[in-house]
Amino acid sequence: MPIIVSPNLPVNAVRVSLHPPHFSLPLYGGKVSAAQSRWASAAQDYMDDDFGVLGGRLDLNVRFVTNPPSTFVMPVDGDSMIKAGLFPGTIAIIDKNADAKSGSIVVVWYGDKYIVKRLYIKGNIVKLRSEHPKIREYPPILFKGDDELVIWGVVKHGINTY
């Protein structure tokens, strides 16, 4: 089963800057709980260096773009990957040089468009699966034998706006 990495650039993909300006945000310690509410300790309100950034600041380029020459961003369209955190309008950060492994979220050329799915590989069988609560409405795409799968890149992050 041939798996090909595509050199083509989708029309709505944007390459990240190879020399972005440095812009960092203050990084505060403690965590934001998504569990039931409780009073936070005043000691939690301090600058944190957990991300390895000097002075408790986070540079989003350093955090999200590990390989600038092969990193692109594309908006997500559709709802088939919402359980993976990719909603309509999510900005997907994609690395074309990252290794696509079983379990990776990949962008592939399928039919006449680019799609984003979870990749599963078992022997000679490759599946692309959606991640949606109504999974039966989104059947897997199966590749086997001499079928050709064209992988464009691996989704490394998703940025959502609320």
mmCIF file with all atom_site columns, C-alpha atoms in Angstrom:
data_model
loop_
_atom_site.group_PDB
_atom_site.id
_atom_site.type_symbol
_atom_site.label_atom_id
_atom_site.label_alt_id
_atom_site.label_comp_id
_atom_site.label_asym_id
_atom_site.label_entity_id
_atom_site.label_seq_id
_atom_site.pdbx_PDB_ins_code
_atom_site.Cartn_x
_atom_site.Cartn_y
_atom_site.Cartn_z
_atom_site.occupancy
_atom_site.B_iso_or_equiv
_atom_site.pdbx_formal_charge
_atom_site.auth_seq_id
_atom_site.auth_comp_id
_atom_site.auth_asym_id
_atom_site.auth_atom_id
_atom_site.pdbx_PDB_model_num
ATOM 1   C CA . MET A 1 1   ? 0.000   0.000  0.000  1.00 0.00 ? 1   MET A CA 1
ATOM 2   C CA . PRO A 1 2   ? 1.828   3.125  -1.167 1.00 0.00 ? 2   PRO A CA 1
ATOM 3   C CA . ILE A 1 3   ? 1.700   6.105  1.177  1.00 0.00 ? 3   ILE A CA 1
ATOM 4   C CA . ILE A 1 4   ? 2.869   9.267  -0.575 1.00 0.00 ? 4   ILE A CA 1
ATOM 5   C CA . VAL A 1 5   ? 3.778   12.601 0.981  1.00 0.00 ? 5   VAL A CA 1
ATOM 6   C CA . SER A 1 6   ? 2.377   15.329 -1.273 1.00 0.00 ? 6   SER A CA 1
ATOM 7   C CA . PRO A 1 7   ? 4.591   18.282 -2.253 1.00 0.00 ? 7   PRO A CA 1
ATOM 8   C CA . ASN A 1 8   ? 1.574   20.312 -3.443 1.00 0.00 ? 8   ASN A CA 1
ATOM 9   C CA . LEU A 1 9   ? 0.272   23.266 -1.458 1.00 0.00 ? 9   LEU A CA 1
ATOM 10  C CA . PRO A 1 10  ? -3.494  23.546 -0.882 1.00 0.00 ? 10  PRO A CA 1
ATOM 11  C CA . VAL A 1 11  ? -4.951  26.849 -2.030 1.00 0.00 ? 11  VAL A CA 1
ATOM 12  C CA . ASN A 1 12  ? -6.052  27.813 1.509  1.00 0.00 ? 12  ASN A CA 1
ATOM 13  C CA . ALA A 1 13  ? -2.781  26.856 3.246  1.00 0.00 ? 13  ALA A CA 1
ATOM 14  C CA . VAL A 1 14  ? -0.540  29.639 4.491  1.00 0.00 ? 14  VAL A CA 1
ATOM 15  C CA . ARG A 1 15  ? 3.161   29.093 5.202  1.00 0.00 ? 15  ARG A CA 1
ATOM 16  C CA . VAL A 1 16  ? 4.319   30.430 8.550  1.00 0.00 ? 16  VAL A CA 1
ATOM 17  C CA . SER A 1 17  ? 6.992   33.101 8.485  1.00 0.00 ? 17  SER A CA 1
ATOM 18  C CA . LEU A 1 18  ? 10.557  31.793 8.506  1.00 0.00 ? 18  LEU A CA 1
ATOM 19  C CA . HIS A 1 19  ? 11.638  34.854 10.504 1.00 0.00 ? 19  HIS A CA 1
ATOM 20  C CA . PRO A 1 20  ? 8.647   35.865 12.635 1.00 0.00 ? 20  PRO A CA 1
ATOM 21  C CA . PRO A 1 21  ? 8.924   38.824 14.983 1.00 0.00 ? 21  PRO A CA 1
ATOM 22  C CA . HIS A 1 22  ? 9.441   37.824 18.591 1.00 0.00 ? 22  HIS A CA 1
ATOM 23  C CA . PHE A 1 23  ? 6.295   38.363 20.579 1.00 0.00 ? 23  PHE A CA 1
ATOM 24  C CA . SER A 1 24  ? 5.853   36.765 23.949 1.00 0.00 ? 24  SER A CA 1
ATOM 25  C CA . LEU A 1 25  ? 3.045   36.732 26.467 1.00 0.00 ? 25  LEU A CA 1
ATOM 26  C CA . PRO A 1 26  ? 3.318   36.543 30.260 1.00 0.00 ? 26  PRO A CA 1
ATOM 27  C CA . LEU A 1 27  ? 3.003   32.957 31.450 1.00 0.00 ? 27  LEU A CA 1
ATOM 28  C CA . TYR A 1 28  ? 1.405   32.634 34.875 1.00 0.00 ? 28  TYR A CA 1
ATOM 29  C CA . GLY A 1 29  ? 1.832   29.686 37.187 1.00 0.00 ? 29  GLY A CA 1
ATOM 30  C CA . GLY A 1 30  ? -0.828  27.456 38.527 1.00 0.00 ? 30  GLY A CA 1
ATOM 31  C CA . LYS A 1 31  ? -3.453  25.942 36.319 1.00 0.00 ? 31  LYS A CA 1
ATOM 32  C CA . VAL A 1 32  ? -6.898  26.955 35.197 1.00 0.00 ? 32  VAL A CA 1
ATOM 33  C CA . SER A 1 33  ? -9.234  24.275 36.500 1.00 0.00 ? 33  SER A CA 1
ATOM 34  C CA . ALA A 1 34  ? -12.018 22.998 34.297 1.00 0.00 ? 34  ALA A CA 1
ATOM 35  C CA . ALA A 1 35  ? -13.365 20.992 37.246 1.00 0.00 ? 35  ALA A CA 1
ATOM 36  C CA . GLN A 1 36  ? -15.867 22.173 39.819 1.00 0.00 ? 36  GLN A CA 1
ATOM 37  C CA . SER A 1 37  ? -15.199 25.628 41.155 1.00 0.00 ? 37  SER A CA 1
ATOM 38  C CA . ARG A 1 38  ? -13.054 26.187 44.228 1.00 0.00 ? 38  ARG A CA 1
ATOM 39  C CA . TRP A 1 39  ? -11.212 29.181 45.599 1.00 0.00 ? 39  TRP A CA 1
ATOM 40  C CA . ALA A 1 40  ? -7.704  29.524 44.202 1.00 0.00 ? 40  ALA A CA 1
ATOM 41  C CA . SER A 1 41  ? -4.720  30.205 46.411 1.00 0.00 ? 41  SER A CA 1
ATOM 42  C CA . ALA A 1 42  ? -3.149  33.662 46.111 1.00 0.00 ? 42  ALA A CA 1
ATOM 43  C CA . ALA A 1 43  ? 0.197   31.833 45.833 1.00 0.00 ? 43  ALA A CA 1
ATOM 44  C CA . GLN A 1 44  ? -0.864  30.514 42.412 1.00 0.00 ? 44  GLN A CA 1
ATOM 45  C CA . ASP A 1 45  ? -0.665  33.978 40.855 1.00 0.00 ? 45  ASP A CA 1
ATOM 46  C CA . TYR A 1 46  ? 2.991   34.015 39.889 1.00 0.00 ? 46  TYR A CA 1
ATOM 47  C CA . MET A 1 47  ? 5.090   33.849 36.736 1.00 0.00 ? 47  MET A CA 1
ATOM 48  C CA . ASP A 1 48  ? 6.023   30.340 35.624 1.00 0.00 ? 48  ASP A CA 1
ATOM 49  C CA . ASP A 1 49  ? 8.999   28.948 33.697 1.00 0.00 ? 49  ASP A CA 1
ATOM 50  C CA . ASP A 1 50  ? 7.468   25.492 33.059 1.00 0.00 ? 50  ASP A CA 1
ATOM 51  C CA . PHE A 1 51  ? 7.572   26.006 29.282 1.00 0.00 ? 51  PHE A CA 1
ATOM 52  C CA . GLY A 1 52  ? 11.314  26.598 29.458 1.00 0.00 ? 52  GLY A CA 1
ATOM 53  C CA . VAL A 1 53  ? 10.930  30.248 28.546 1.00 0.00 ? 53  VAL A CA 1
ATOM 54  C CA . LEU A 1 54  ? 13.182  32.738 30.315 1.00 0.00 ? 54  LEU A CA 1
ATOM 55  C CA . GLY A 1 55  ? 11.392  35.180 32.563 1.00 0.00 ? 55  GLY A CA 1
ATOM 56  C CA . GLY A 1 56  ? 8.037   33.399 32.553 1.00 0.00 ? 56  GLY A CA 1
ATOM 57  C CA . ARG A 1 57  ? 7.117   34.468 29.017 1.00 0.00 ? 57  ARG A CA 1
ATOM 58  C CA . LEU A 1 58  ? 5.740   32.284 26.258 1.00 0.00 ? 58  LEU A CA 1
ATOM 59  C CA . ASP A 1 59  ? 6.614   32.898 22.612 1.00 0.00 ? 59  ASP A CA 1
ATOM 60  C CA . LEU A 1 60  ? 3.825   31.328 20.555 1.00 0.00 ? 60  LEU A CA 1
ATOM 61  C CA . ASN A 1 61  ? 6.135   30.847 17.571 1.00 0.00 ? 61  ASN A CA 1
ATOM 62  C CA . VAL A 1 62  ? 8.539   28.807 19.683 1.00 0.00 ? 62  VAL A CA 1
ATOM 63  C CA . ARG A 1 63  ? 5.712   26.824 21.293 1.00 0.00 ? 63  ARG A CA 1
ATOM 64  C CA . PHE A 1 64  ? 3.701   25.954 18.173 1.00 0.00 ? 64  PHE A CA 1
ATOM 65  C CA . VAL A 1 65  ? 6.127   26.102 15.237 1.00 0.00 ? 65  VAL A CA 1
ATOM 66  C CA . THR A 1 66  ? 8.944   23.594 15.665 1.00 0.00 ? 66  THR A CA 1
ATOM 67  C CA . ASN A 1 67  ? 9.925   23.436 11.991 1.00 0.00 ? 67  ASN A CA 1
ATOM 68  C CA . PRO A 1 68  ? 9.151   26.780 10.247 1.00 0.00 ? 68  PRO A CA 1
ATOM 69  C CA . PRO A 1 69  ? 10.121  25.780 6.662  1.00 0.00 ? 69  PRO A CA 1
ATOM 70  C CA . SER A 1 70  ? 7.598   22.927 6.660  1.00 0.00 ? 70  SER A CA 1
ATOM 71  C CA . THR A 1 71  ? 4.855   24.439 8.845  1.00 0.00 ? 71  THR A CA 1
ATOM 72  C CA . PHE A 1 72  ? 1.597   25.725 7.405  1.00 0.00 ? 72  PHE A CA 1
ATOM 73  C CA . VAL A 1 73  ? -1.746  26.809 8.789  1.00 0.00 ? 73  VAL A CA 1
ATOM 74  C CA . MET A 1 74  ? -5.142  25.946 7.325  1.00 0.00 ? 74  MET A CA 1
ATOM 75  C CA . PRO A 1 75  ? -8.671  26.622 8.545  1.00 0.00 ? 75  PRO A CA 1
ATOM 76  C CA . VAL A 1 76  ? -10.778 23.562 9.336  1.00 0.00 ? 76  VAL A CA 1
ATOM 77  C CA . ASP A 1 77  ? -14.106 23.248 7.552  1.00 0.00 ? 77  ASP A CA 1
ATOM 78  C CA . GLY A 1 78  ? -16.747 20.775 8.695  1.00 0.00 ? 78  GLY A CA 1
ATOM 79  C CA . ASP A 1 79  ? -17.457 18.992 11.960 1.00 0.00 ? 79  ASP A CA 1
ATOM 80  C CA . SER A 1 80  ? -16.143 15.442 11.501 1.00 0.00 ? 80  SER A CA 1
ATOM 81  C CA . MET A 1 81  ? -13.186 15.975 13.892 1.00 0.00 ? 81  MET A CA 1
ATOM 82  C CA . ILE A 1 82  ? -14.831 17.847 16.774 1.00 0.00 ? 82  ILE A CA 1
ATOM 83  C CA . LYS A 1 83  ? -13.977 15.170 19.372 1.00 0.00 ? 83  LYS A CA 1
ATOM 84  C CA . ALA A 1 84  ? -10.310 15.802 18.506 1.00 0.00 ? 84  ALA A CA 1
ATOM 85  C CA . GLY A 1 85  ? -10.777 19.540 19.157 1.00 0.00 ? 85  GLY A CA 1
ATOM 86  C CA . LEU A 1 86  ? -10.877 20.512 15.472 1.00 0.00 ? 86  LEU A CA 1
ATOM 87  C CA . PHE A 1 87  ? -14.060 22.541 15.020 1.00 0.00 ? 87  PHE A CA 1
ATOM 88  C CA . PRO A 1 88  ? -15.272 24.519 12.010 1.00 0.00 ? 88  PRO A CA 1
ATOM 89  C CA . GLY A 1 89  ? -12.973 27.554 11.948 1.00 0.00 ? 89  GLY A CA 1
ATOM 90  C CA . THR A 1 90  ? -10.155 25.964 13.972 1.00 0.00 ? 90  THR A CA 1
ATOM 91  C CA . ILE A 1 91  ? -6.778  27.028 12.626 1.00 0.00 ? 91  ILE A CA 1
ATOM 92  C CA . ALA A 1 92  ? -4.823  23.791 12.141 1.00 0.00 ? 92  ALA A CA 1
ATOM 93  C CA . ILE A 1 93  ? -1.038  24.050 12.456 1.00 0.00 ? 93  ILE A CA 1
ATOM 94  C CA . ILE A 1 94  ? 0.382   21.419 10.101 1.00 0.00 ? 94  ILE A CA 1
ATOM 95  C CA . ASP A 1 95  ? 3.931   20.124 9.747  1.00 0.00 ? 95  ASP A CA 1
ATOM 96  C CA . LYS A 1 96  ? 4.608   18.610 6.330  1.00 0.00 ? 96  LYS A CA 1
ATOM 97  C CA . ASN A 1 97  ? 7.824   16.927 7.508  1.00 0.00 ? 97  ASN A CA 1
ATOM 98  C CA . ALA A 1 98  ? 6.435   15.281 10.643 1.00 0.00 ? 98  ALA A CA 1
ATOM 99  C CA . ASP A 1 99  ? 6.202   11.500 10.537 1.00 0.00 ? 99  ASP A CA 1
ATOM 100 C CA . ALA A 1 100 ? 2.634   10.316 10.066 1.00 0.00 ? 100 ALA A CA 1
ATOM 101 C CA . LYS A 1 101 ? 2.170   7.405  12.466 1.00 0.00 ? 101 LYS A CA 1
ATOM 102 C CA . SER A 1 102 ? -0.824  5.374  13.468 1.00 0.00 ? 102 SER A CA 1
ATOM 103 C CA . GLY A 1 103 ? -2.857  7.685  15.715 1.00 0.00 ? 103 GLY A CA 1
ATOM 104 C CA . SER A 1 104 ? -1.655  10.908 14.055 1.00 0.00 ? 104 SER A CA 1
ATOM 105 C CA . ILE A 1 105 ? -4.158  13.463 12.808 1.00 0.00 ? 105 ILE A CA 1
ATOM 106 C CA . VAL A 1 106 ? -3.306  13.972 9.151  1.00 0.00 ? 106 VAL A CA 1
ATOM 107 C CA . VAL A 1 107 ? -4.294  16.150 6.227  1.00 0.00 ? 107 VAL A CA 1
ATOM 108 C CA . VAL A 1 108 ? -4.677  14.016 3.090  1.00 0.00 ? 108 VAL A CA 1
ATOM 109 C CA . TRP A 1 109 ? -5.706  14.520 -0.509 1.00 0.00 ? 109 TRP A CA 1
ATOM 110 C CA . TYR A 1 110 ? -8.847  12.438 -0.981 1.00 0.00 ? 110 TYR A CA 1
ATOM 111 C CA . GLY A 1 111 ? -11.120 12.555 -4.004 1.00 0.00 ? 111 GLY A CA 1
ATOM 112 C CA . ASP A 1 112 ? -10.983 16.176 -5.056 1.00 0.00 ? 112 ASP A CA 1
ATOM 113 C CA . LYS A 1 113 ? -10.114 17.925 -1.788 1.00 0.00 ? 113 LYS A CA 1
ATOM 114 C CA . TYR A 1 114 ? -7.950  17.985 1.310  1.00 0.00 ? 114 TYR A CA 1
ATOM 115 C CA . ILE A 1 115 ? -9.484  16.354 4.374  1.00 0.00 ? 115 ILE A CA 1
ATOM 116 C CA . VAL A 1 116 ? -8.366  15.962 7.992  1.00 0.00 ? 116 VAL A CA 1
ATOM 117 C CA . LYS A 1 117 ? -8.759  12.590 9.753  1.00 0.00 ? 117 LYS A CA 1
ATOM 118 C CA . ARG A 1 118 ? -7.134  10.319 12.337 1.00 0.00 ? 118 ARG A CA 1
ATOM 119 C CA . LEU A 1 119 ? -4.740  7.820  10.719 1.00 0.00 ? 119 LEU A CA 1
ATOM 120 C CA . TYR A 1 120 ? -4.742  4.148  11.738 1.00 0.00 ? 120 TYR A CA 1
ATOM 121 C CA . ILE A 1 121 ? -2.281  1.644  10.282 1.00 0.00 ? 121 ILE A CA 1
ATOM 122 C CA . LYS A 1 122 ? -2.464  -2.105 10.908 1.00 0.00 ? 122 LYS A CA 1
ATOM 123 C CA . GLY A 1 123 ? -0.360  -4.247 8.613  1.00 0.00 ? 123 GLY A CA 1
ATOM 124 C CA . ASN A 1 124 ? -1.332  -3.486 4.996  1.00 0.00 ? 124 ASN A CA 1
ATOM 125 C CA . ILE A 1 125 ? -4.610  -1.840 5.984  1.00 0.00 ? 125 ILE A CA 1
ATOM 126 C CA . VAL A 1 126 ? -4.832  1.911  6.504  1.00 0.00 ? 126 VAL A CA 1
ATOM 127 C CA . LYS A 1 127 ? -7.941  3.654  7.842  1.00 0.00 ? 127 LYS A CA 1
ATOM 128 C CA . LEU A 1 128 ? -8.802  7.306  8.102  1.00 0.00 ? 128 LEU A CA 1
ATOM 129 C CA . ARG A 1 129 ? -11.373 7.899  10.829 1.00 0.00 ? 129 ARG A CA 1
ATOM 130 C CA . SER A 1 130 ? -13.447 10.859 11.860 1.00 0.00 ? 130 SER A CA 1
ATOM 131 C CA . GLU A 1 131 ? -13.839 11.830 15.501 1.00 0.00 ? 131 GLU A CA 1
ATOM 132 C CA . HIS A 1 132 ? -17.435 12.885 15.984 1.00 0.00 ? 132 HIS A CA 1
ATOM 133 C CA . PRO A 1 133 ? -20.042 11.873 18.612 1.00 0.00 ? 133 PRO A CA 1
ATOM 134 C CA . LYS A 1 134 ? -22.242 10.511 15.807 1.00 0.00 ? 134 LYS A CA 1
ATOM 135 C CA . ILE A 1 135 ? -19.433 8.360  14.392 1.00 0.00 ? 135 ILE A CA 1
ATOM 136 C CA . ARG A 1 136 ? -21.860 6.204  12.372 1.00 0.00 ? 136 ARG A CA 1
ATOM 137 C CA . GLU A 1 137 ? -22.604 9.248  10.211 1.00 0.00 ? 137 GLU A CA 1
ATOM 138 C CA . TYR A 1 138 ? -18.899 9.405  9.338  1.00 0.00 ? 138 TYR A CA 1
ATOM 139 C CA . PRO A 1 139 ? -17.749 5.981  8.103  1.00 0.00 ? 139 PRO A CA 1
ATOM 140 C CA . PRO A 1 140 ? -14.006 5.292  7.983  1.00 0.00 ? 140 PRO A CA 1
ATOM 141 C CA . ILE A 1 141 ? -12.104 5.580  4.717  1.00 0.00 ? 141 ILE A CA 1
ATOM 142 C CA . LEU A 1 142 ? -10.269 2.322  4.057  1.00 0.00 ? 142 LEU A CA 1
ATOM 143 C CA . PHE A 1 143 ? -7.099  1.837  1.981  1.00 0.00 ? 143 PHE A CA 1
ATOM 144 C CA . LYS A 1 144 ? -5.635  -1.571 1.223  1.00 0.00 ? 144 LYS A CA 1
ATOM 145 C CA . GLY A 1 145 ? -3.613  -3.399 -1.383 1.00 0.00 ? 145 GLY A CA 1
ATOM 146 C CA . ASP A 1 146 ? -2.503  -1.049 -4.150 1.00 0.00 ? 146 ASP A CA 1
ATOM 147 C CA . ASP A 1 147 ? -4.679  1.880  -3.028 1.00 0.00 ? 147 ASP A CA 1
ATOM 148 C CA . GLU A 1 148 ? -2.713  5.112  -2.925 1.00 0.00 ? 148 GLU A CA 1
ATOM 149 C CA . LEU A 1 149 ? -2.902  7.420  0.094  1.00 0.00 ? 149 LEU A CA 1
ATOM 150 C CA . VAL A 1 150 ? -1.507  10.950 -0.337 1.00 0.00 ? 150 VAL A CA 1
ATOM 151 C CA . ILE A 1 151 ? -0.614  12.508 3.022  1.00 0.00 ? 151 ILE A CA 1
ATOM 152 C CA . TRP A 1 152 ? -0.062  16.255 2.912  1.00 0.00 ? 152 TRP A CA 1
ATOM 153 C CA . GLY A 1 153 ? 0.987   16.790 6.524  1.00 0.00 ? 153 GLY A CA 1
ATOM 154 C CA . VAL A 1 154 ? 0.459   16.054 10.214 1.00 0.00 ? 154 VAL A CA 1
ATOM 155 C CA . VAL A 1 155 ? -1.687  18.330 12.385 1.00 0.00 ? 155 VAL A CA 1
ATOM 156 C CA . LYS A 1 156 ? 0.403   19.338 15.387 1.00 0.00 ? 156 LYS A CA 1
ATOM 157 C CA . HIS A 1 157 ? -1.911  21.911 17.012 1.00 0.00 ? 157 HIS A CA 1
ATOM 158 C CA . GLY A 1 158 ? -5.310  23.519 16.638 1.00 0.00 ? 158 GLY A CA 1
ATOM 159 C CA . ILE A 1 159 ? -6.143  27.099 17.577 1.00 0.00 ? 159 ILE A CA 1
ATOM 160 C CA . ASN A 1 160 ? -9.762  27.842 18.467 1.00 0.00 ? 160 ASN A CA 1
ATOM 161 C CA . THR A 1 161 ? -11.504 31.134 19.085 1.00 0.00 ? 161 THR A CA 1
ATOM 162 C CA . TYR A 1 162 ? -14.304 31.374 21.643 1.00 0.00 ? 162 TYR A CA 1
#
